[in-house]
Structures are given as structure tokens and as C-alpha cells.
Coordinates of C-alpha atoms in Angstrom, one line a residue:
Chain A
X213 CA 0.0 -10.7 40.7
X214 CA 2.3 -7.3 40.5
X215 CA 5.7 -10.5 39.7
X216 CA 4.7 -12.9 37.1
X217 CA 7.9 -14.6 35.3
X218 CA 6.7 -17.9 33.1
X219 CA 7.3 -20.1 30.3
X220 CA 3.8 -19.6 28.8
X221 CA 2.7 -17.5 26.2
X222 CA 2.1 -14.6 28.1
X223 CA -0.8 -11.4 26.5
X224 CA -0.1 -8.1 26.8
X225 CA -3.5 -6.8 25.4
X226 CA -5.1 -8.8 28.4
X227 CA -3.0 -7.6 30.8
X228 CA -3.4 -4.1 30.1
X229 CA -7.0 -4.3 29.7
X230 CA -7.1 -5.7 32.9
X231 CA -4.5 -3.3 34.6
X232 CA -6.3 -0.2 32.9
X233 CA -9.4 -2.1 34.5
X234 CA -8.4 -2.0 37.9
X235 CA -6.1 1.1 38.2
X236 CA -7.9 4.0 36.3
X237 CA -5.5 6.4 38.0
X238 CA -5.1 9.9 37.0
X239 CA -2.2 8.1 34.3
X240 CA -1.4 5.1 33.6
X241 CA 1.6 3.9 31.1
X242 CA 2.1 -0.3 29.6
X243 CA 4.9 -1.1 27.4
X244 CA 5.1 -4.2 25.7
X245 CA 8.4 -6.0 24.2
X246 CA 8.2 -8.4 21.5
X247 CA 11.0 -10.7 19.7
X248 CA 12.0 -9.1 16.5
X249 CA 12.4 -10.8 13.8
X250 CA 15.8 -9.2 12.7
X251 CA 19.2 -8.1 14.7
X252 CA 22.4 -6.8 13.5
X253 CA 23.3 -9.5 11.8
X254 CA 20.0 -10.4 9.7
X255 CA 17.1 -12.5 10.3
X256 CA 16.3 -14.3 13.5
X257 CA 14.1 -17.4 13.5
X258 CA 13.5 -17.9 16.9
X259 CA 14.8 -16.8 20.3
X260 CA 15.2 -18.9 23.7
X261 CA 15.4 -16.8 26.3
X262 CA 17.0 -18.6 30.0
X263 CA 15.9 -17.6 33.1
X264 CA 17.0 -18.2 36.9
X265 CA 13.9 -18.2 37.7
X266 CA 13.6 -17.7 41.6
X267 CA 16.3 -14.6 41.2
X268 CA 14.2 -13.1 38.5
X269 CA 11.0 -13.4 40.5
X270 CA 12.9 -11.5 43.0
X271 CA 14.9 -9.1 41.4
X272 CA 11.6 -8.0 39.4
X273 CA 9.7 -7.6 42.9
X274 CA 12.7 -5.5 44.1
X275 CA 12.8 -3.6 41.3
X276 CA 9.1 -3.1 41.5
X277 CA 9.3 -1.9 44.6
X278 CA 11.9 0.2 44.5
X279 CA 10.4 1.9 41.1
X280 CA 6.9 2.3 43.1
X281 CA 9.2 4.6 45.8
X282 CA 10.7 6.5 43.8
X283 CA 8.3 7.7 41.4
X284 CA 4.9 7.5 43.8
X285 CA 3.4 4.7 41.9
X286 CA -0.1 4.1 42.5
X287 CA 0.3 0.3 41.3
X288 CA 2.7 -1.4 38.9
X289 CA 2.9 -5.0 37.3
X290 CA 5.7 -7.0 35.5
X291 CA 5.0 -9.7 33.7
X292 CA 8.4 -11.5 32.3
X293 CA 8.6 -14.8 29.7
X294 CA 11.0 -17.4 29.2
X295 CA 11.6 -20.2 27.2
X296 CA 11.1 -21.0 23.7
X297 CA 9.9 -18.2 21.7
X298 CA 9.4 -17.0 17.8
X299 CA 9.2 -13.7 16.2
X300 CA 6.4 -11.2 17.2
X301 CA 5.8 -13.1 20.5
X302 CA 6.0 -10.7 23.7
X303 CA 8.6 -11.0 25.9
X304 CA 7.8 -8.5 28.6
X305 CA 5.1 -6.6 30.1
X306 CA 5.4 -3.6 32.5
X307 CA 2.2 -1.2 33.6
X308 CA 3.2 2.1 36.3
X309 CA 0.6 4.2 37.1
X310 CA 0.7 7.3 39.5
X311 CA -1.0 10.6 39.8
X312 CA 1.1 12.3 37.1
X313 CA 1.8 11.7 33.5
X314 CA 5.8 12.2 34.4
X315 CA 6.1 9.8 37.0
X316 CA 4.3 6.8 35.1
X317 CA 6.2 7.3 32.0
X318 CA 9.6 7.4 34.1
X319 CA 8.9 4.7 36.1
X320 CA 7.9 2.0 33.2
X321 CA 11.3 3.3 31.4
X322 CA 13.2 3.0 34.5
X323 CA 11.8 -1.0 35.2
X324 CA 12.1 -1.6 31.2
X325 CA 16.2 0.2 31.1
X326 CA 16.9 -2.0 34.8
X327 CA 15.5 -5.2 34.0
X328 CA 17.4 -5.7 30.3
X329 CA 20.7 -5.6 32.5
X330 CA 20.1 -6.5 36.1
X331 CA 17.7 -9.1 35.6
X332 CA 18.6 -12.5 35.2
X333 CA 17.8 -13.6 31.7
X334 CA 19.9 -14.6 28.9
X335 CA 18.8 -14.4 24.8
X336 CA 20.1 -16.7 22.3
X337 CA 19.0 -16.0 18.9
X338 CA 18.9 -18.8 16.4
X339 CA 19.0 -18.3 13.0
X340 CA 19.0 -21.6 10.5
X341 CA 21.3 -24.2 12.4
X342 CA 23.4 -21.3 13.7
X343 CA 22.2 -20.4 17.6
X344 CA 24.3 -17.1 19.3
X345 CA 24.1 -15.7 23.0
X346 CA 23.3 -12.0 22.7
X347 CA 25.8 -10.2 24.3
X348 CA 24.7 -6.7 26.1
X349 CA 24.7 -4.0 24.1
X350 CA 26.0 -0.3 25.4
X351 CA 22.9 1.3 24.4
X352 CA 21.4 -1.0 27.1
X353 CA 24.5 -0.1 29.9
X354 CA 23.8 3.3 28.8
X355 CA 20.3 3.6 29.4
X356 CA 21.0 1.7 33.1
X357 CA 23.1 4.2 33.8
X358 CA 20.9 7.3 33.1
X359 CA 19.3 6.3 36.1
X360 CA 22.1 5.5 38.2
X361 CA 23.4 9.3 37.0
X362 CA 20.7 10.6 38.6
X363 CA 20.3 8.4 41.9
X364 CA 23.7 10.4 42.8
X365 CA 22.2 13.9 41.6
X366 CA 19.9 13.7 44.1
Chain B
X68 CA 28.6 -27.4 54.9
X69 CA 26.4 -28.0 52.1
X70 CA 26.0 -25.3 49.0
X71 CA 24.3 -25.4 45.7
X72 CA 25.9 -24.4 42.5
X73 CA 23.8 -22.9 39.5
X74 CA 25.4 -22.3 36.1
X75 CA 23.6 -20.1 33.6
X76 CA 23.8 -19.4 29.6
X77 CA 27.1 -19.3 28.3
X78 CA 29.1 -20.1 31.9
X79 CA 26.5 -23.5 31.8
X80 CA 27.6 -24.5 28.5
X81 CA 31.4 -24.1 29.2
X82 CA 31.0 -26.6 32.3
X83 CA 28.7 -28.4 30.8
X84 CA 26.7 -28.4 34.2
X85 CA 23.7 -26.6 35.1
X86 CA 23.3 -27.4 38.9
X87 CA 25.9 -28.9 41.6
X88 CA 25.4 -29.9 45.5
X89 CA 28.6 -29.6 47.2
X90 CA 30.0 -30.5 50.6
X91 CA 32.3 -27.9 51.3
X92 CA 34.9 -27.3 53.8
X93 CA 33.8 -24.9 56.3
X94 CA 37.7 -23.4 55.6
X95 CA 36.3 -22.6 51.7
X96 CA 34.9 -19.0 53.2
X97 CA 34.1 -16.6 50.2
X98 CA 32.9 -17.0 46.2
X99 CA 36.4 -16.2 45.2
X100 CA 37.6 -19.8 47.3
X101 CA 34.7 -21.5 45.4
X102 CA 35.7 -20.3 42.1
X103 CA 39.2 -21.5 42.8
X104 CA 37.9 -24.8 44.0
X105 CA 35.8 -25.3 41.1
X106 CA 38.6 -24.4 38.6
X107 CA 40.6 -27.7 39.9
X108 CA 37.9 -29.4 38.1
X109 CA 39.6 -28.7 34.7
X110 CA 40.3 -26.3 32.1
X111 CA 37.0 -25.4 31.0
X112 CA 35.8 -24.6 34.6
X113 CA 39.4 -22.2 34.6
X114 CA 38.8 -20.5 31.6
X115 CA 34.8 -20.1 32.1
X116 CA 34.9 -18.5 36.0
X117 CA 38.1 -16.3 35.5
X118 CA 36.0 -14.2 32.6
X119 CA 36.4 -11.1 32.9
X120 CA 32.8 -10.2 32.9
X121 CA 31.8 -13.3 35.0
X122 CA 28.9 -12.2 37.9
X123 CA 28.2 -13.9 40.7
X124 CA 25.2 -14.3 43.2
X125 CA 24.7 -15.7 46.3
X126 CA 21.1 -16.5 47.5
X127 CA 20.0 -14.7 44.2
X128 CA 21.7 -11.5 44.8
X129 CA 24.4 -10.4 43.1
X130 CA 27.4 -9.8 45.0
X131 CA 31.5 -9.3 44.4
X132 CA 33.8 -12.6 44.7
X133 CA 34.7 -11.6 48.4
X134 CA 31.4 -12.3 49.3
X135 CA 30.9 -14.8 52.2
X136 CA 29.8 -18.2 51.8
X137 CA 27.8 -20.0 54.2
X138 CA 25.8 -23.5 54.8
X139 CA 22.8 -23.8 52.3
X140 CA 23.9 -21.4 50.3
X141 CA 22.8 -20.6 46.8
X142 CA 25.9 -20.2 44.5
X143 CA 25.0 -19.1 41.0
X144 CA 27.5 -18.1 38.0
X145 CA 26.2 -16.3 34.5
X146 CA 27.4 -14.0 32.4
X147 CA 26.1 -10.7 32.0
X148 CA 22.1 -10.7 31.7
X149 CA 19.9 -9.9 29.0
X150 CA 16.6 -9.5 29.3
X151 CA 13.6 -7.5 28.5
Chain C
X88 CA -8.2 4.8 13.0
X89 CA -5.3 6.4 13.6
X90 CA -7.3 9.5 15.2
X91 CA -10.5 9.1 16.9
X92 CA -12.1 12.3 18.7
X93 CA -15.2 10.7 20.4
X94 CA -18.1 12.3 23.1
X95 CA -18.5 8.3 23.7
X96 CA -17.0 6.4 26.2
X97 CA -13.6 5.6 25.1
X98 CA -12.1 1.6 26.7
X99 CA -8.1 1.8 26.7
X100 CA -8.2 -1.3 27.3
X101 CA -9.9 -2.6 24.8
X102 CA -7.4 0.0 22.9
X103 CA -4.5 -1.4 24.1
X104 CA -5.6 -4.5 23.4
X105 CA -6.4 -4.0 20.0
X106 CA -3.2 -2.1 19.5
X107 CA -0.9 -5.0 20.8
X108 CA -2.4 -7.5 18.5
X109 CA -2.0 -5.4 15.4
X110 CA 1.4 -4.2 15.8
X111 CA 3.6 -6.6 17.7
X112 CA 6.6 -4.4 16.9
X113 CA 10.1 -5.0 18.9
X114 CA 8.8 -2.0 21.1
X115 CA 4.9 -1.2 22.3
X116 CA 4.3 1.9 24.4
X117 CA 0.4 2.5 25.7
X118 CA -0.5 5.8 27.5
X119 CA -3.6 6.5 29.2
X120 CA -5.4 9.1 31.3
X121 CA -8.4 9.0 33.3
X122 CA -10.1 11.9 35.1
X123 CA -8.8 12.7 38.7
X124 CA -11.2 12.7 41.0
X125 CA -8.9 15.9 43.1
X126 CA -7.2 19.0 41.8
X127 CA -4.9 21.6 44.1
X128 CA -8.1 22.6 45.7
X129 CA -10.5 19.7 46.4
X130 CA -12.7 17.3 45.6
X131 CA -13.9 17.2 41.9
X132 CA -17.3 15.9 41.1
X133 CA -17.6 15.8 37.1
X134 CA -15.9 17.0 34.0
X135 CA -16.8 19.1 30.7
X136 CA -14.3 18.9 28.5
X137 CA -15.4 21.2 25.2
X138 CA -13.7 20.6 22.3
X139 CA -13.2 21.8 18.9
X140 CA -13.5 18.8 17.2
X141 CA -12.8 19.8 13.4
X142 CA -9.5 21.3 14.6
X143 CA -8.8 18.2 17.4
X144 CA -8.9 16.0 14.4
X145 CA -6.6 18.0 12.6
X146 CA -3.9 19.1 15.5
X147 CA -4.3 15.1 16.6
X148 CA -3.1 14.0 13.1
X149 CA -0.4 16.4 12.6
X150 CA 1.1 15.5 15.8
X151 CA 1.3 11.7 15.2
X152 CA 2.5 12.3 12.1
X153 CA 4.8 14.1 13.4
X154 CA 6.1 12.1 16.1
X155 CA 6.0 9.2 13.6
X156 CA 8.5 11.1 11.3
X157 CA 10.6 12.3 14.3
X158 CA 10.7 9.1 16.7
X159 CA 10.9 6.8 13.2
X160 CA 7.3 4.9 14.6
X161 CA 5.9 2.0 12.6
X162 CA 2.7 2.6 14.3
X163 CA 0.6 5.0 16.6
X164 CA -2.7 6.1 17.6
X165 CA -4.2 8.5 18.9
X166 CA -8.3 8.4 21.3
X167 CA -9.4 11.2 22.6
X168 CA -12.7 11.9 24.9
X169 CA -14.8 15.2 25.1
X170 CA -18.6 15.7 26.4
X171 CA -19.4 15.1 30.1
X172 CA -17.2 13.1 31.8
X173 CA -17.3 11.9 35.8
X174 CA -13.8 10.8 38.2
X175 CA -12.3 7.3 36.8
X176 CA -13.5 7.9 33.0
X177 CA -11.0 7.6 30.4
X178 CA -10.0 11.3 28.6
X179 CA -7.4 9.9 26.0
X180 CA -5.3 6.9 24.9
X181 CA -2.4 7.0 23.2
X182 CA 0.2 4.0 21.5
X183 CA 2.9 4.1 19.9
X184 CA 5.5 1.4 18.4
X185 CA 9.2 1.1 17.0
X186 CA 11.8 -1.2 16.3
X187 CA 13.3 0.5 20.0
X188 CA 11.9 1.2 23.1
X189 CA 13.8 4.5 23.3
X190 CA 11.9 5.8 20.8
X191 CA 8.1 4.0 21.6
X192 CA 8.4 5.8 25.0
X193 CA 9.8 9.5 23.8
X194 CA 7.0 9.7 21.3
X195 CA 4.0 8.8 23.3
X196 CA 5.3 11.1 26.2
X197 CA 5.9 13.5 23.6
X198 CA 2.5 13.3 21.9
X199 CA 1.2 13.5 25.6
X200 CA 2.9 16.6 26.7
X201 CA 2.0 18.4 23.1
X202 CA -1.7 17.3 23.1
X203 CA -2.1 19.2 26.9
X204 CA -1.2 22.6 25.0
X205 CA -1.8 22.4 21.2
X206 CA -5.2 20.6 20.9
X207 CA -8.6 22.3 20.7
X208 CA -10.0 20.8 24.4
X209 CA -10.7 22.9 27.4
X210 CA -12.0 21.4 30.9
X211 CA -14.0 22.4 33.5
X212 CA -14.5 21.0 36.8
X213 CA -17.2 21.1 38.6
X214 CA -18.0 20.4 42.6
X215 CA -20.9 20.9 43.7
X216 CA -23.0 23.9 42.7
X217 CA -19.7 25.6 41.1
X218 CA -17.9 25.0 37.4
X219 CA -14.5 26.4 36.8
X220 CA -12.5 26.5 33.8
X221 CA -8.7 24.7 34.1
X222 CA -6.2 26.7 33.4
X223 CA -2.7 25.6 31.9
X224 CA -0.7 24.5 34.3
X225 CA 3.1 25.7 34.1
X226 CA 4.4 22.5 34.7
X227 CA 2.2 21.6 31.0
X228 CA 3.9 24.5 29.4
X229 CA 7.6 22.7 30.8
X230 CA 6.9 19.5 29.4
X231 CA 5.5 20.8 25.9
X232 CA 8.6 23.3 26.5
X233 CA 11.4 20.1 26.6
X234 CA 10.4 19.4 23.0
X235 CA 10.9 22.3 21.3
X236 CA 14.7 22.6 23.2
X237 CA 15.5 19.1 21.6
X238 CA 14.3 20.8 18.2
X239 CA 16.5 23.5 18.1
X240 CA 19.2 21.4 19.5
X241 CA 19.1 19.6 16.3
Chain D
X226 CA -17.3 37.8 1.1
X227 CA -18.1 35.3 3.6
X228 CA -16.6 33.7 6.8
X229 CA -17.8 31.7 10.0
X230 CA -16.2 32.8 13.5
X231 CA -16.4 30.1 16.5
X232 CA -15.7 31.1 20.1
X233 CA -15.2 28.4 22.7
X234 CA -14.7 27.9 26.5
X235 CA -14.1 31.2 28.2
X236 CA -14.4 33.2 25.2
X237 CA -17.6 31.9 23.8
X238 CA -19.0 32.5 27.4
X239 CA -18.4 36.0 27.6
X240 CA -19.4 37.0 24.2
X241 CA -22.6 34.6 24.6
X242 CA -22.1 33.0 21.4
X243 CA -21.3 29.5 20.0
X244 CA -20.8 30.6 16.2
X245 CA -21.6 33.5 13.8
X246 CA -21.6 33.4 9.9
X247 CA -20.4 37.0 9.1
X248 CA -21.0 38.7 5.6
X249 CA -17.6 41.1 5.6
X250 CA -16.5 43.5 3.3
X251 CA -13.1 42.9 1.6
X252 CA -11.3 45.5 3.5
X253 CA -11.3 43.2 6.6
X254 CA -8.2 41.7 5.5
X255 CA -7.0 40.8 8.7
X256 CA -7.5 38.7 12.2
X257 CA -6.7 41.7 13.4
X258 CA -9.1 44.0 12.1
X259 CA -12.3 41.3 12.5
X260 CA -11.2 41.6 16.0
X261 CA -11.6 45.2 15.9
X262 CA -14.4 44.6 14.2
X263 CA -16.2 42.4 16.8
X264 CA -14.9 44.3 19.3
X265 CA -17.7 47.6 18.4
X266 CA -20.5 44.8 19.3
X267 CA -20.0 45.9 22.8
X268 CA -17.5 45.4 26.1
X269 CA -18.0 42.1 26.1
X270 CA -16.7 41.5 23.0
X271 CA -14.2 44.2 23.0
X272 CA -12.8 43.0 26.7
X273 CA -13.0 38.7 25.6
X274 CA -10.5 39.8 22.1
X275 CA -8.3 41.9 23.7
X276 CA -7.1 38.8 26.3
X277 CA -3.5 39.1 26.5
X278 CA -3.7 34.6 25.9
X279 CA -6.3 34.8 23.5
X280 CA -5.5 32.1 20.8
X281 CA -6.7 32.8 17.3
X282 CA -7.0 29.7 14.1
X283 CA -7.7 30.3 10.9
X284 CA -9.5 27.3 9.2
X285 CA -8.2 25.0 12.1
X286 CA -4.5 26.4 12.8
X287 CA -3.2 28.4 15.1
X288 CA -2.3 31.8 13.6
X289 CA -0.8 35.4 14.6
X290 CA -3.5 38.2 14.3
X291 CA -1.5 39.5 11.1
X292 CA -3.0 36.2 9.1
X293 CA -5.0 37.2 6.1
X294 CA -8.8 36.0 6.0
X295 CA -10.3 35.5 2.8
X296 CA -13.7 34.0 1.4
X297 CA -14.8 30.7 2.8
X298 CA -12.2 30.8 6.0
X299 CA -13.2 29.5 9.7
X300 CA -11.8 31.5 12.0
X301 CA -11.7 30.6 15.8
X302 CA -11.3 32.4 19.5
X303 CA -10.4 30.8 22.6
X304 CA -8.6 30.6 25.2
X305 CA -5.1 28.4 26.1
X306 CA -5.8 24.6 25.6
X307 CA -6.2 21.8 28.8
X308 CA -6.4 18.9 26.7
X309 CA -5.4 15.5 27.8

């Protein structure tokens, strides 16, 4: 499944043994996220994470896609959770792979920079009794933009 | 015409509602009628879909409030997303 | 191990797998290249890649070192192959992880680009009957090139 | 005193060897002048050392030919690295 957004544990180890598995192209990149267990403002206990689910779904396939154009992926997969989850767990999975190291590496940046802001999730941290939606952070417009910057270069 | 209405994260909280089915006037043509239809509903729904950083999506795209609106249309409201 | 320089089959999957569990950091980056089974001019039947393995050990260790200092990792590895090798095998592996995913992806793409240039490993392909040695590729020479810019920039 | 050379890839192909031990005198101070001095062993030698790339480590770094050798060193020709 290249689109898998759930609200079960999800295993990035599996996954890329199995992506690594199947697509043993010239190079091949996997990033995992996982919930830290510390922001800006101390420790974090646990983290729910809301989805629209159907959007997601298809804003990950279009973003997919469109990553798989413009870099000449080979094959790509993104695996997204939701839910209730607790420090250390993954949040995200996302494998490119294409015929040079460049293009992979770009391409899993570019999904991993786009998704944080265009897909539709939403974090709230909880931390004792006190719960907090994260806001965006400009690093995160900032790396969205780098790509956007050079959509128009082009 | 029928629409739905989904409210996400901090815009869900606000109006306390997480999914509406509305009969609509077919004269209610665009996101930016709906919002001001909704609003009538009290001050919560005023303050929570004139934020400034509100978005918007119709049939889970994201689109500016002039967008059109038509029957069995998906409506959705969220603030700005955070994922990853 | 941190550095593993192997004539054995090398699984980045397993790798990755193993890497994942042990280091759930906020930001995972896996790299991983396999042999092509094409260059610019044709079909390529097998692999040799000789290495000087007392030296690939050493260069391998500085670098990650290295990266881990510069990119501020918590963790990293780096697997590489040498020995006989045929199209589809896996040549080297390479994780990294940090609180950010800024800095997971810089320093495996960085470790990636220096390994091309400034590890003891040379490869020749053979088709058919003939054997030629690989030579560096300018495009290798750019990438390792990007590194040292950001160096001096600093 | 006493040093090992290695040769690899292109290099150890054209002089035909994997490794020497080599008893030198003490005047060989020099990657440079054990080049010279490999070079007499004939134009094989003298042509694979005098490669405008050739890359040259003393005990398993990367050096200019003015490094000093002394007792015990490994010293190592080849040609630019394709790893990865």
C-alpha cells in the first residue's frame, strides 16, 4: 500500500525491511518520526494526534505522486498514524527510492517538509492534566517553502 | 441542497461540534456564505471561523472562502495542520 | 557496531530494522544502496568492489564521528560491503538520528556524498568477458564538494 | 628501518603487486623519495607513481608526498576512491 494513514501502532523497522525488500533500487532513503518526549516547554507525556482521515489519505497520495514526478522515483510509501500515542512511538514513515542518491534523499525531505504543514493532522501534547494544540512552527513554514522557492526557479 | 460540515482540533472545540448535515439554500453559493451562516449560530461559531488563520476545504481540498459550494458537498474547517 | 566493513552479505533491512528499535529518536534517517544493474554504457553483470579495509574502518569512523559532532546526532551507523557482488546486492547502509529531521537527513546525505570520495573502496564492473575500473564521477566530486563550501561558510 | 607499502585497484595492477615489506635506509625520509625509489624497479612502477591522481596514506590517512615515513609506518598507493 504506497497511502497507509491508521490508528494502530504502525513499525517502521518492518516497513523498511520490507520496502528495502521489494525495491533494491540503485538508492533507496526511509525516514522515520517518532513522538519526543520533550518540547519547548518541558516534558510531554503523551501526544494525540487528530486526523481527517479521508483528506489525509488523499493529500498523502497526491503528495506521493507528485514527489514520484518530480524527483523520478522508482517507488515510494507513506505510512501516517493517528490517535493516541506516547513518547518514542512513530508517527510517520516515508521510503523514496530512484536511480540516484540525490533524488531519493530530496524526495523523502520534500514528502516529510510538505506533509507537517499541508497534511491534515493536528498534535496536542499533554503534559500532567495540562493538554496544548501545537501550533506550527516557522522552521516547519520554512522548510515548505524551500520547495515552493524552487518550484518557481524552475 | 444538502452539505456536510466537519470541524477539526481547535475550530472543533470552539463549536463544540465535530460533524453537521445541513439543508442549505441553493442562494448560500460560496464557503465565505457558509461561514457567515454558521456564525448566526452564536458567538463561539463568530469568533472561531473569522480566525485569521482559519483554512477551509471543500471535498478535502483546500480552497479560499470564495470557493463554490455545491449539493453533497464536503465542508471542513481546521486550523492550520500539524503533522509528521 | 557503529562501523561494520564486511565481504558478507550485508541486509538493510534487517539494519534498518535494528536501527529503528534502538534509537527511536524524534528524527530517524536510513540510507541504502544496492548495485545498479546499468551504468552510462550498458548492461552490468557483476561487481568487485576492493577495499582497503584497515583504512575503510578508520575513514568510516572518522566520518560518523564527524557528522555526529557537526549534525549534533544521538545516533548513527555506518555498513559497508566489499568482495564480489552481482545487480540488486546491497553495497552500504547508513542511519542516522536527531532530536530534528533537518539534521537526521543532512548527515546521512552527507556521510553518503563523503564515503563516494574519501573511503578506501574501488569498483569494477564487469559485462561479459570485460572488467573495468569506475572512475569518479564529477557529479561525486560536486556533492562531496557542497560540504566543504558549508565549512568554510562557517 | 622498516615499512610495508600496499598498492590497490589500478595501481596494484600495473605494478603487479598486492604488498611489499621494504627494509629502507633512513635517508628515505619522504613519500616522495620511496616513490622515487620504487619508481627504479622499472616503467611500470615509475609510470603507476607518477599518476597525476595518485592518492598516497601514510598508516591509513591520506597524506601529501612531503609526509615523513618513519619505522613501523604503512604506506599505501592507489587510485581516486568509488566507494558507496
Amino acid at each position: 500500500m504506497l497511502v497507509h494513514v491508521t490508528d494502530r501502532a504502525i513499525d517502521p523497522g518492518n516497513l523498511a525491511a520490507a520496502f528495502y525488500r521489494h525495491h533494491p533500487d540503485a538508492a533507496v532513503t526511509t525516514f522515520s518520526g517518532f513522538v519526543r518526549d520533550f518540547n519547548d516547554a518541558g516534558q510531554v507525556d503523551s501526544l494525540y494526534l487528530e486526523c481527517y482521515l479521508e483528506m489525509a489519505t488523499r493529500v498523502l497520495t497526491d503528495l506521493g505522486n507528485g514527489a514520484a514526478q518530480r524527483f523520478g522515483l522508482r517507488a515510494w510509501q507513506i505510512v501516517h498514524r493517528y490517535g493516541h500515542l506516547q513518547p518514542s512511538d512513530p508517527i510517520v514513515f516515508v521510503a523514496t527510492s530512484a536511480d540516484h542518491r540525490g533524488e531519493a534523499f530530496a524526495a523523502c525531505e520534500f514528502v516529510m517538509d510538505t506533509l507537517k504543514t499541508d497534511a491534515p493532522f493536528w498534535k496536542r501534547e499533554h503534559y500532567g492534566e495540562i493538554g496544548q494544540w501545537v501550533t506550527v512552527k516557522d522552521i516547519d513554514k520554512d522548510r515548505r517553502d524551500r520547495w515552493s522557492e524552487k518550484d518557481s526557479d524552475q | 441542497m444538502t452539505i456536510t460540515v466537519k470541524f477539526f482540533s481547535l475550530i472543533r472545540e470552539a463549536v463544540a461540534t465535530e460533524q453537521l448535515t445541513l439543508e442549505i439554500s441553493e442562494n448560500l453559493l460560496t464557503v465565505e456564505a457558509l461561514k457567515a451562516e454558521l456564525s448566526l449560530r452564536g458567538e463561539a461559531w463568530e469568533e472561531a471561523l473569522s480566525h485569521p488563520n482559519l483554512i477551509q476545504a471543500v471535498n478535502q481540498r483546500v480552497v479560499f472562502q470564495e470557493e463554490g459550494i455545491k449539493d453533497g458537498d464536503e465542508v471542513a474547517f481546521f486550523p492550520p495542520m500539524t503533522g509528521g
